[in-house]
mmCIF file of C-alpha atoms and ligand atoms in Angstrom:
data_model
loop_
_atom_site.group_PDB
_atom_site.id
_atom_site.type_symbol
_atom_site.label_atom_id
_atom_site.label_comp_id
_atom_site.label_asym_id
_atom_site.label_seq_id
_atom_site.Cartn_x
_atom_site.Cartn_y
_atom_site.Cartn_z
ATOM 1 C CA MET A 1 -0.045 0.167 -0.062
ATOM 2 C CA ILE A 2 1.716 3.195 -1.275
ATOM 3 C CA ILE A 3 0.632 5.904 1.734
ATOM 4 C CA ILE A 4 0.171 9.158 0.687
ATOM 5 C CA LYS A 5 1.947 11.613 2.963
ATOM 6 C CA THR A 6 0.569 15.084 4.731
ATOM 7 C CA PRO A 7 2.403 19.003 4.147
ATOM 8 C CA ALA A 8 3.229 18.913 7.959
ATOM 9 C CA GLU A 9 4.791 14.805 7.352
ATOM 10 C CA ILE A 10 6.615 16.261 4.442
ATOM 11 C CA VAL A 11 7.940 19.210 7.336
ATOM 12 C CA ARG A 12 9.279 16.307 8.892
ATOM 13 C CA MET A 13 10.671 13.961 6.573
ATOM 14 C CA ARG A 14 12.804 17.320 5.308
ATOM 15 C CA ALA A 15 14.811 17.271 8.520
ATOM 16 C CA ALA A 16 15.528 13.559 8.343
ATOM 17 C CA GLY A 17 16.333 14.042 4.192
ATOM 18 C CA GLU A 18 18.782 17.779 5.138
ATOM 19 C CA LEU A 19 20.836 15.690 8.260
ATOM 20 C CA VAL A 20 21.555 12.605 5.665
ATOM 21 C CA ALA A 21 22.408 15.092 3.045
ATOM 22 C CA ARG A 22 25.010 17.190 5.803
ATOM 23 C CA VAL A 23 25.825 13.960 7.199
ATOM 24 C CA LEU A 24 27.137 13.036 3.354
ATOM 25 C CA LYS A 25 28.754 16.231 2.624
ATOM 26 C CA ILE A 26 31.128 15.794 5.448
ATOM 27 C CA LEU A 27 32.012 11.977 4.798
ATOM 28 C CA GLU A 28 33.129 13.343 0.965
ATOM 29 C CA ALA A 29 34.955 15.791 2.206
ATOM 30 C CA ARG A 30 37.029 12.766 4.006
ATOM 31 C CA ILE A 31 37.527 10.176 1.699
ATOM 32 C CA LYS A 32 40.910 10.666 0.713
ATOM 33 C CA PRO A 33 43.368 7.882 -0.123
ATOM 34 C CA GLY A 34 44.475 6.036 3.459
ATOM 35 C CA ILE A 35 41.212 6.593 4.780
ATOM 36 C CA THR A 36 39.185 3.150 6.220
ATOM 37 C CA THR A 37 35.406 2.943 5.481
ATOM 38 C CA GLY A 38 35.333 1.352 9.405
ATOM 39 C CA GLU A 39 36.605 5.774 9.733
ATOM 40 C CA LEU A 40 33.888 6.450 7.873
ATOM 41 C CA ASP A 41 31.276 4.392 9.474
ATOM 42 C CA ALA A 42 32.294 5.369 12.668
ATOM 43 C CA ILE A 43 31.983 9.127 11.653
ATOM 44 C CA ALA A 44 28.516 8.608 10.065
ATOM 45 C CA ALA A 45 27.298 6.588 14.189
ATOM 46 C CA ASN A 46 28.930 10.380 15.962
ATOM 47 C CA GLU A 47 26.184 12.626 13.722
ATOM 48 C CA CYS A 48 23.668 10.244 14.389
ATOM 49 C CA LYS A 49 24.216 10.271 17.767
ATOM 50 C CA LYS A 50 24.862 14.288 18.264
ATOM 51 C CA TYR A 51 21.224 14.846 16.456
ATOM 52 C CA GLY A 52 19.912 11.598 18.050
ATOM 53 C CA ALA A 53 18.557 10.467 15.211
ATOM 54 C CA ILE A 54 18.412 6.913 14.708
ATOM 55 C CA PRO A 55 20.696 4.787 11.949
ATOM 56 C CA VAL A 56 18.325 2.789 10.295
ATOM 57 C CA PHE A 57 20.977 0.608 8.489
ATOM 58 C CA LYS A 58 22.714 -0.511 11.736
ATOM 59 C CA ASN A 59 21.165 -3.959 12.216
ATOM 60 C CA TYR A 60 18.729 -4.251 9.276
ATOM 61 C CA PRO A 61 17.330 -7.565 9.413
ATOM 62 C CA HIS A 62 18.854 -9.885 6.599
ATOM 63 C CA PRO A 63 16.545 -10.911 4.022
ATOM 64 C CA ARG A 64 16.588 -14.279 4.155
ATOM 65 C CA GLY A 65 17.785 -14.502 7.415
ATOM 66 C CA GLY A 66 21.267 -14.179 7.755
ATOM 67 C CA ARG A 67 23.549 -11.790 10.345
ATOM 68 C CA PRO A 68 21.574 -8.268 11.091
ATOM 69 C CA PHE A 69 23.831 -4.965 8.589
ATOM 70 C CA PRO A 70 26.623 -4.574 11.109
ATOM 71 C CA GLY A 71 27.236 -0.883 10.013
ATOM 72 C CA VAL A 72 25.546 2.668 9.859
ATOM 73 C CA ILE A 73 26.445 3.038 6.475
ATOM 74 C CA CYS A 74 27.332 0.695 3.275
ATOM 75 C CA ALA A 75 30.109 1.362 2.084
ATOM 76 C CA SER A 76 30.362 0.085 -1.407
ATOM 77 C CA VAL A 77 33.991 -0.106 -3.201
ATOM 78 C CA ASN A 78 34.834 -0.343 -6.882
ATOM 79 C CA ASN A 79 32.806 -3.219 -8.216
ATOM 80 C CA GLU A 80 30.822 -3.747 -5.141
ATOM 81 C CA VAL A 81 27.863 -2.353 -5.803
ATOM 82 C CA VAL A 82 25.404 -2.280 -2.830
ATOM 83 C CA HIS A 83 25.375 -3.081 0.810
ATOM 84 C CA GLY A 84 29.453 -3.450 1.574
ATOM 85 C CA ILE A 85 29.534 -3.561 5.192
ATOM 86 C CA PRO A 86 32.828 -0.668 6.408
ATOM 87 C CA GLY A 87 35.351 -2.669 8.598
ATOM 88 C CA ALA A 88 39.168 -2.093 7.635
ATOM 89 C CA ARG A 89 39.669 -2.373 3.911
ATOM 90 C CA ILE A 90 42.130 1.085 3.317
ATOM 91 C CA LEU A 91 40.480 3.134 0.593
ATOM 92 C CA HIS A 92 43.199 3.855 -2.592
ATOM 93 C CA GLU A 93 43.986 6.333 -4.883
ATOM 94 C CA GLY A 94 41.706 5.184 -8.514
ATOM 95 C CA ASP A 95 39.049 3.501 -5.947
ATOM 96 C CA ILE A 96 35.914 4.448 -6.047
ATOM 97 C CA ILE A 97 33.441 4.133 -2.829
ATOM 98 C CA SER A 98 29.416 4.645 -2.835
ATOM 99 C CA ILE A 99 28.345 5.690 0.466
ATOM 100 C CA ASP A 100 24.318 4.744 1.195
ATOM 101 C CA PHE A 101 23.078 6.219 4.064
ATOM 102 C CA GLY A 102 20.010 6.537 6.056
ATOM 103 C CA VAL A 103 18.618 7.689 9.565
ATOM 104 C CA LEU A 104 14.873 7.905 11.337
ATOM 105 C CA LEU A 105 15.058 11.377 12.483
ATOM 106 C CA ASP A 106 11.461 12.242 14.841
ATOM 107 C CA GLY A 107 10.008 9.628 13.581
ATOM 108 C CA TYR A 108 10.541 9.974 9.739
ATOM 109 C CA ALA A 109 13.188 8.518 7.357
ATOM 110 C CA GLY A 110 15.880 10.034 4.685
ATOM 111 C CA ASP A 111 18.044 7.826 2.578
ATOM 112 C CA SER A 112 20.679 9.250 0.055
ATOM 113 C CA ALA A 113 23.866 7.406 -1.982
ATOM 114 C CA ILE A 114 26.624 9.002 -3.425
ATOM 115 C CA THR A 115 29.424 7.439 -5.177
ATOM 116 C CA VAL A 116 33.071 9.596 -5.013
ATOM 117 C CA ALA A 117 36.115 9.475 -6.060
ATOM 118 C CA VAL A 118 39.008 8.561 -3.915
ATOM 119 C CA GLY A 119 41.795 10.720 -5.807
ATOM 120 C CA GLN A 120 42.298 10.266 -9.867
ATOM 121 C CA VAL A 121 40.298 7.551 -11.294
ATOM 122 C CA ASP A 122 40.407 6.259 -14.401
ATOM 123 C CA PRO A 123 38.159 8.989 -16.766
ATOM 124 C CA GLU A 124 36.048 5.890 -17.912
ATOM 125 C CA VAL A 125 34.794 5.346 -14.076
ATOM 126 C CA ALA A 126 34.612 9.003 -13.502
ATOM 127 C CA LYS A 127 32.219 9.385 -16.893
ATOM 128 C CA LEU A 128 30.173 6.385 -14.939
ATOM 129 C CA ILE A 129 29.890 8.661 -11.349
ATOM 130 C CA LYS A 130 28.749 11.158 -13.687
ATOM 131 C CA VAL A 131 26.015 9.386 -16.098
ATOM 132 C CA THR A 132 24.523 7.324 -12.285
ATOM 133 C CA GLU A 133 24.176 10.618 -10.745
ATOM 134 C CA ALA A 134 22.986 12.410 -14.020
ATOM 135 C CA ALA A 135 20.752 9.060 -14.313
ATOM 136 C CA LEU A 136 18.910 9.415 -10.816
ATOM 137 C CA LEU A 137 18.848 13.119 -12.083
ATOM 138 C CA LYS A 138 16.997 12.112 -15.175
ATOM 139 C CA GLY A 139 14.477 10.280 -13.076
ATOM 140 C CA ILE A 140 13.573 12.701 -10.297
ATOM 141 C CA SER A 141 13.157 15.325 -13.406
ATOM 142 C CA ASN A 142 9.530 12.988 -14.355
ATOM 143 C CA ALA A 143 8.892 12.849 -10.861
ATOM 144 C CA TYR A 144 5.536 14.734 -11.177
ATOM 145 C CA ALA A 145 1.868 14.386 -10.248
ATOM 146 C CA GLY A 146 -0.355 12.502 -13.004
ATOM 147 C CA ASN A 147 3.108 10.759 -14.363
ATOM 148 C CA LYS A 148 3.129 6.584 -14.644
ATOM 149 C CA LEU A 149 5.894 5.952 -11.788
ATOM 150 C CA GLY A 150 7.536 3.216 -15.182
ATOM 151 C CA GLN A 151 8.101 7.441 -16.344
ATOM 152 C CA ILE A 152 10.878 7.449 -14.030
ATOM 153 C CA SER A 153 11.914 3.934 -14.504
ATOM 154 C CA ASN A 154 12.724 4.739 -18.428
ATOM 155 C CA ALA A 155 14.134 7.286 -17.876
ATOM 156 C CA ILE A 156 16.955 6.479 -15.993
ATOM 157 C CA GLN A 157 17.016 3.057 -18.343
ATOM 158 C CA ASN A 158 17.138 5.254 -21.123
ATOM 159 C CA TYR A 159 20.112 7.894 -20.293
ATOM 160 C CA ALA A 160 22.464 4.884 -18.451
ATOM 161 C CA GLU A 161 22.193 2.491 -21.622
ATOM 162 C CA LYS A 162 22.373 5.874 -24.012
ATOM 163 C CA HIS A 163 26.408 6.116 -22.402
ATOM 164 C CA GLY A 164 26.662 2.337 -22.760
ATOM 165 C CA TYR A 165 26.683 1.290 -19.482
ATOM 166 C CA HIS A 166 23.975 -1.693 -17.444
ATOM 167 C CA VAL A 167 21.563 -1.182 -15.173
ATOM 168 C CA VAL A 168 21.274 -3.348 -12.043
ATOM 169 C CA ARG A 169 17.488 -4.869 -11.359
ATOM 170 C CA GLU A 170 17.543 -7.328 -8.741
ATOM 171 C CA TYR A 171 18.122 -3.721 -5.969
ATOM 172 C CA VAL A 172 15.368 -0.629 -6.477
ATOM 173 C CA GLY A 173 14.479 2.077 -4.986
ATOM 174 C CA HIS A 174 11.582 2.134 -2.739
ATOM 175 C CA GLY A 175 8.899 4.344 -1.013
ATOM 176 C CA ILE A 176 10.328 6.414 2.289
ATOM 177 C CA GLY A 177 8.423 7.845 5.294
ATOM 178 C CA LYS A 178 7.960 6.509 8.854
ATOM 179 C CA ASP A 179 9.669 3.336 7.722
ATOM 180 C CA MET A 180 12.591 3.930 5.100
ATOM 181 C CA HIS A 181 10.965 0.823 2.792
ATOM 182 C CA GLU A 182 7.721 1.332 1.680
ATOM 183 C CA ASP A 183 5.747 0.557 -0.529
ATOM 184 C CA PRO A 184 6.088 1.352 -4.391
ATOM 185 C CA ALA A 185 9.062 -0.191 -5.391
ATOM 186 C CA VAL A 186 10.988 1.921 -7.711
ATOM 187 C CA PRO A 187 12.909 -0.175 -10.226
ATOM 188 C CA ASN A 188 15.221 1.992 -12.541
ATOM 189 C CA TYR A 189 14.746 -0.175 -15.521
ATOM 190 C CA GLY A 190 11.122 -1.063 -17.405
ATOM 191 C CA ARG A 191 8.484 0.690 -19.739
ATOM 192 C CA PRO A 192 6.998 3.867 -19.338
ATOM 193 C CA ASP A 193 3.771 3.061 -18.974
ATOM 194 C CA ARG A 194 4.491 0.843 -15.995
ATOM 195 C CA GLY A 195 3.301 0.920 -11.632
ATOM 196 C CA PRO A 196 1.010 2.908 -10.065
ATOM 197 C CA VAL A 197 -0.075 7.205 -11.395
ATOM 198 C CA LEU A 198 2.072 9.155 -8.973
ATOM 199 C CA LYS A 199 0.212 11.317 -6.635
ATOM 200 C CA GLU A 200 1.078 14.671 -4.439
ATOM 201 C CA GLY A 201 2.272 13.329 -1.028
ATOM 202 C CA MET A 202 3.803 10.289 -2.491
ATOM 203 C CA ALA A 203 8.114 9.739 -1.125
ATOM 204 C CA LEU A 204 9.701 7.816 -3.006
ATOM 205 C CA ALA A 205 14.125 7.050 -3.074
ATOM 206 C CA ILE A 206 15.608 6.596 -6.064
ATOM 207 C CA GLU A 207 18.579 4.948 -6.945
ATOM 208 C CA PRO A 208 20.387 3.763 -9.790
ATOM 209 C CA MET A 209 22.788 0.659 -9.141
ATOM 210 C CA ILE A 210 24.747 1.364 -12.487
ATOM 211 C CA ASN A 211 28.129 -0.710 -13.991
ATOM 212 C CA ILE A 212 29.979 -0.810 -16.518
ATOM 213 C CA GLY A 213 29.866 -4.184 -17.403
ATOM 214 C CA THR A 214 27.149 -7.245 -16.951
ATOM 215 C CA ARG A 215 23.625 -5.738 -15.407
ATOM 216 C CA LYS A 216 24.280 -9.260 -13.478
ATOM 217 C CA VAL A 217 25.241 -9.276 -9.646
ATOM 218 C CA ASN A 218 25.700 -11.752 -6.716
ATOM 219 C CA VAL A 219 25.780 -11.076 -3.373
ATOM 220 C CA THR A 220 29.599 -12.256 -1.494
ATOM 221 C CA ARG A 221 30.297 -14.946 0.949
ATOM 222 C CA ASP A 222 29.362 -12.073 3.757
ATOM 223 C CA GLU A 223 25.622 -12.188 2.922
ATOM 224 C CA TRP A 224 25.757 -8.572 2.160
ATOM 225 C CA THR A 225 27.379 -7.097 -0.452
ATOM 226 C CA VAL A 226 26.271 -7.064 -3.396
ATOM 227 C CA VAL A 227 29.394 -7.296 -6.371
ATOM 228 C CA THR A 228 29.581 -7.174 -10.148
ATOM 229 C CA GLY A 229 29.018 -10.738 -12.642
ATOM 230 C CA ASP A 230 32.446 -9.562 -13.988
ATOM 231 C CA GLY A 231 34.220 -6.980 -11.750
ATOM 232 C CA SER A 232 33.389 -4.321 -13.522
ATOM 233 C CA PHE A 233 32.952 -1.387 -11.651
ATOM 234 C CA SER A 234 29.835 0.245 -10.593
ATOM 235 C CA ALA A 235 28.358 3.163 -8.841
ATOM 236 C CA HIS A 236 24.848 4.480 -6.992
ATOM 237 C CA PHE A 237 23.298 7.757 -6.273
ATOM 238 C CA GLU A 238 20.249 7.946 -4.292
ATOM 239 C CA HIS A 239 18.370 10.697 -3.317
ATOM 240 C CA SER A 240 14.698 10.778 -0.784
ATOM 241 C CA VAL A 241 12.297 12.873 -2.685
ATOM 242 C CA ALA A 242 8.543 14.227 -1.968
ATOM 243 C CA ILE A 243 6.252 14.559 -5.133
ATOM 244 C CA THR A 244 4.885 18.101 -4.246
ATOM 245 C CA ALA A 245 1.959 20.476 -6.608
ATOM 246 C CA ASN A 246 4.431 22.439 -7.111
ATOM 247 C CA GLY A 247 6.475 18.858 -8.428
ATOM 248 C CA PRO A 248 9.407 16.870 -7.068
ATOM 249 C CA GLU A 249 11.519 17.849 -4.266
ATOM 250 C CA ILE A 250 15.234 16.559 -3.538
ATOM 251 C CA LEU A 251 15.074 15.743 0.979
ATOM 252 C CA THR A 252 18.618 14.883 0.427
ATOM 253 C CA LEU A 253 19.907 17.408 -1.707
ATOM 254 C CA ARG A 254 23.225 18.545 -0.437
HETATM 255 MG MG1 LIG B 1 20.088 4.114 0.392
HETATM 256 MG MG1 LIG B 2 17.513 3.045 -0.603
#
């Protein structure tokens, strides 16, 4: 069931979104060769404590009964697509890292992700990051009341494939509100006439995951980390977006 938010609820979601954006900005500034993903996780944990926010990824139940997610952030490096576990891994020049981060603040969720280059990266990899962020914005630019949800999905897929990249299908965006994951599913591919009609008061977390090579993915033995099937690099960007009378409002704008 898709839950329609009142304007007062959107105000509270805006606060949650702003906090997520602020923390991602802090983390982005700290991404340099030599830092570990665990250090980034500790920074995010500390910011949550400072603002009285609940880090919603921490202890998130495993979908197939494995161990709960151990991090505050998801830290996915290079060929890792999403759900990378932060820890001792050191970032090196030429790596890319996607950081996905979500909170519950005052009863409402915010969820956003960025992919950041560590120092200088290969030009093809820099282009992947640029195209993935632009694909997200293409999707958001279709988030108008009266449109079909499929128009968001289709715009993302078209843009990514036009640049020769491949869209992950096994993982998708989602509605967001009092829960981080609500209906509807927001695929990053598919026909424009698919899915529900968008309505004012819907809030969506739109999050393309785009690979240089095959769109196929695998889960590693740590039970969480999703990697590309061919080892190629993958990028991920996400915003929480409210559909308002004036069009899409990005709640997690940095
Ligand atoms: Mg996320
Ligand atoms: Mg999400």
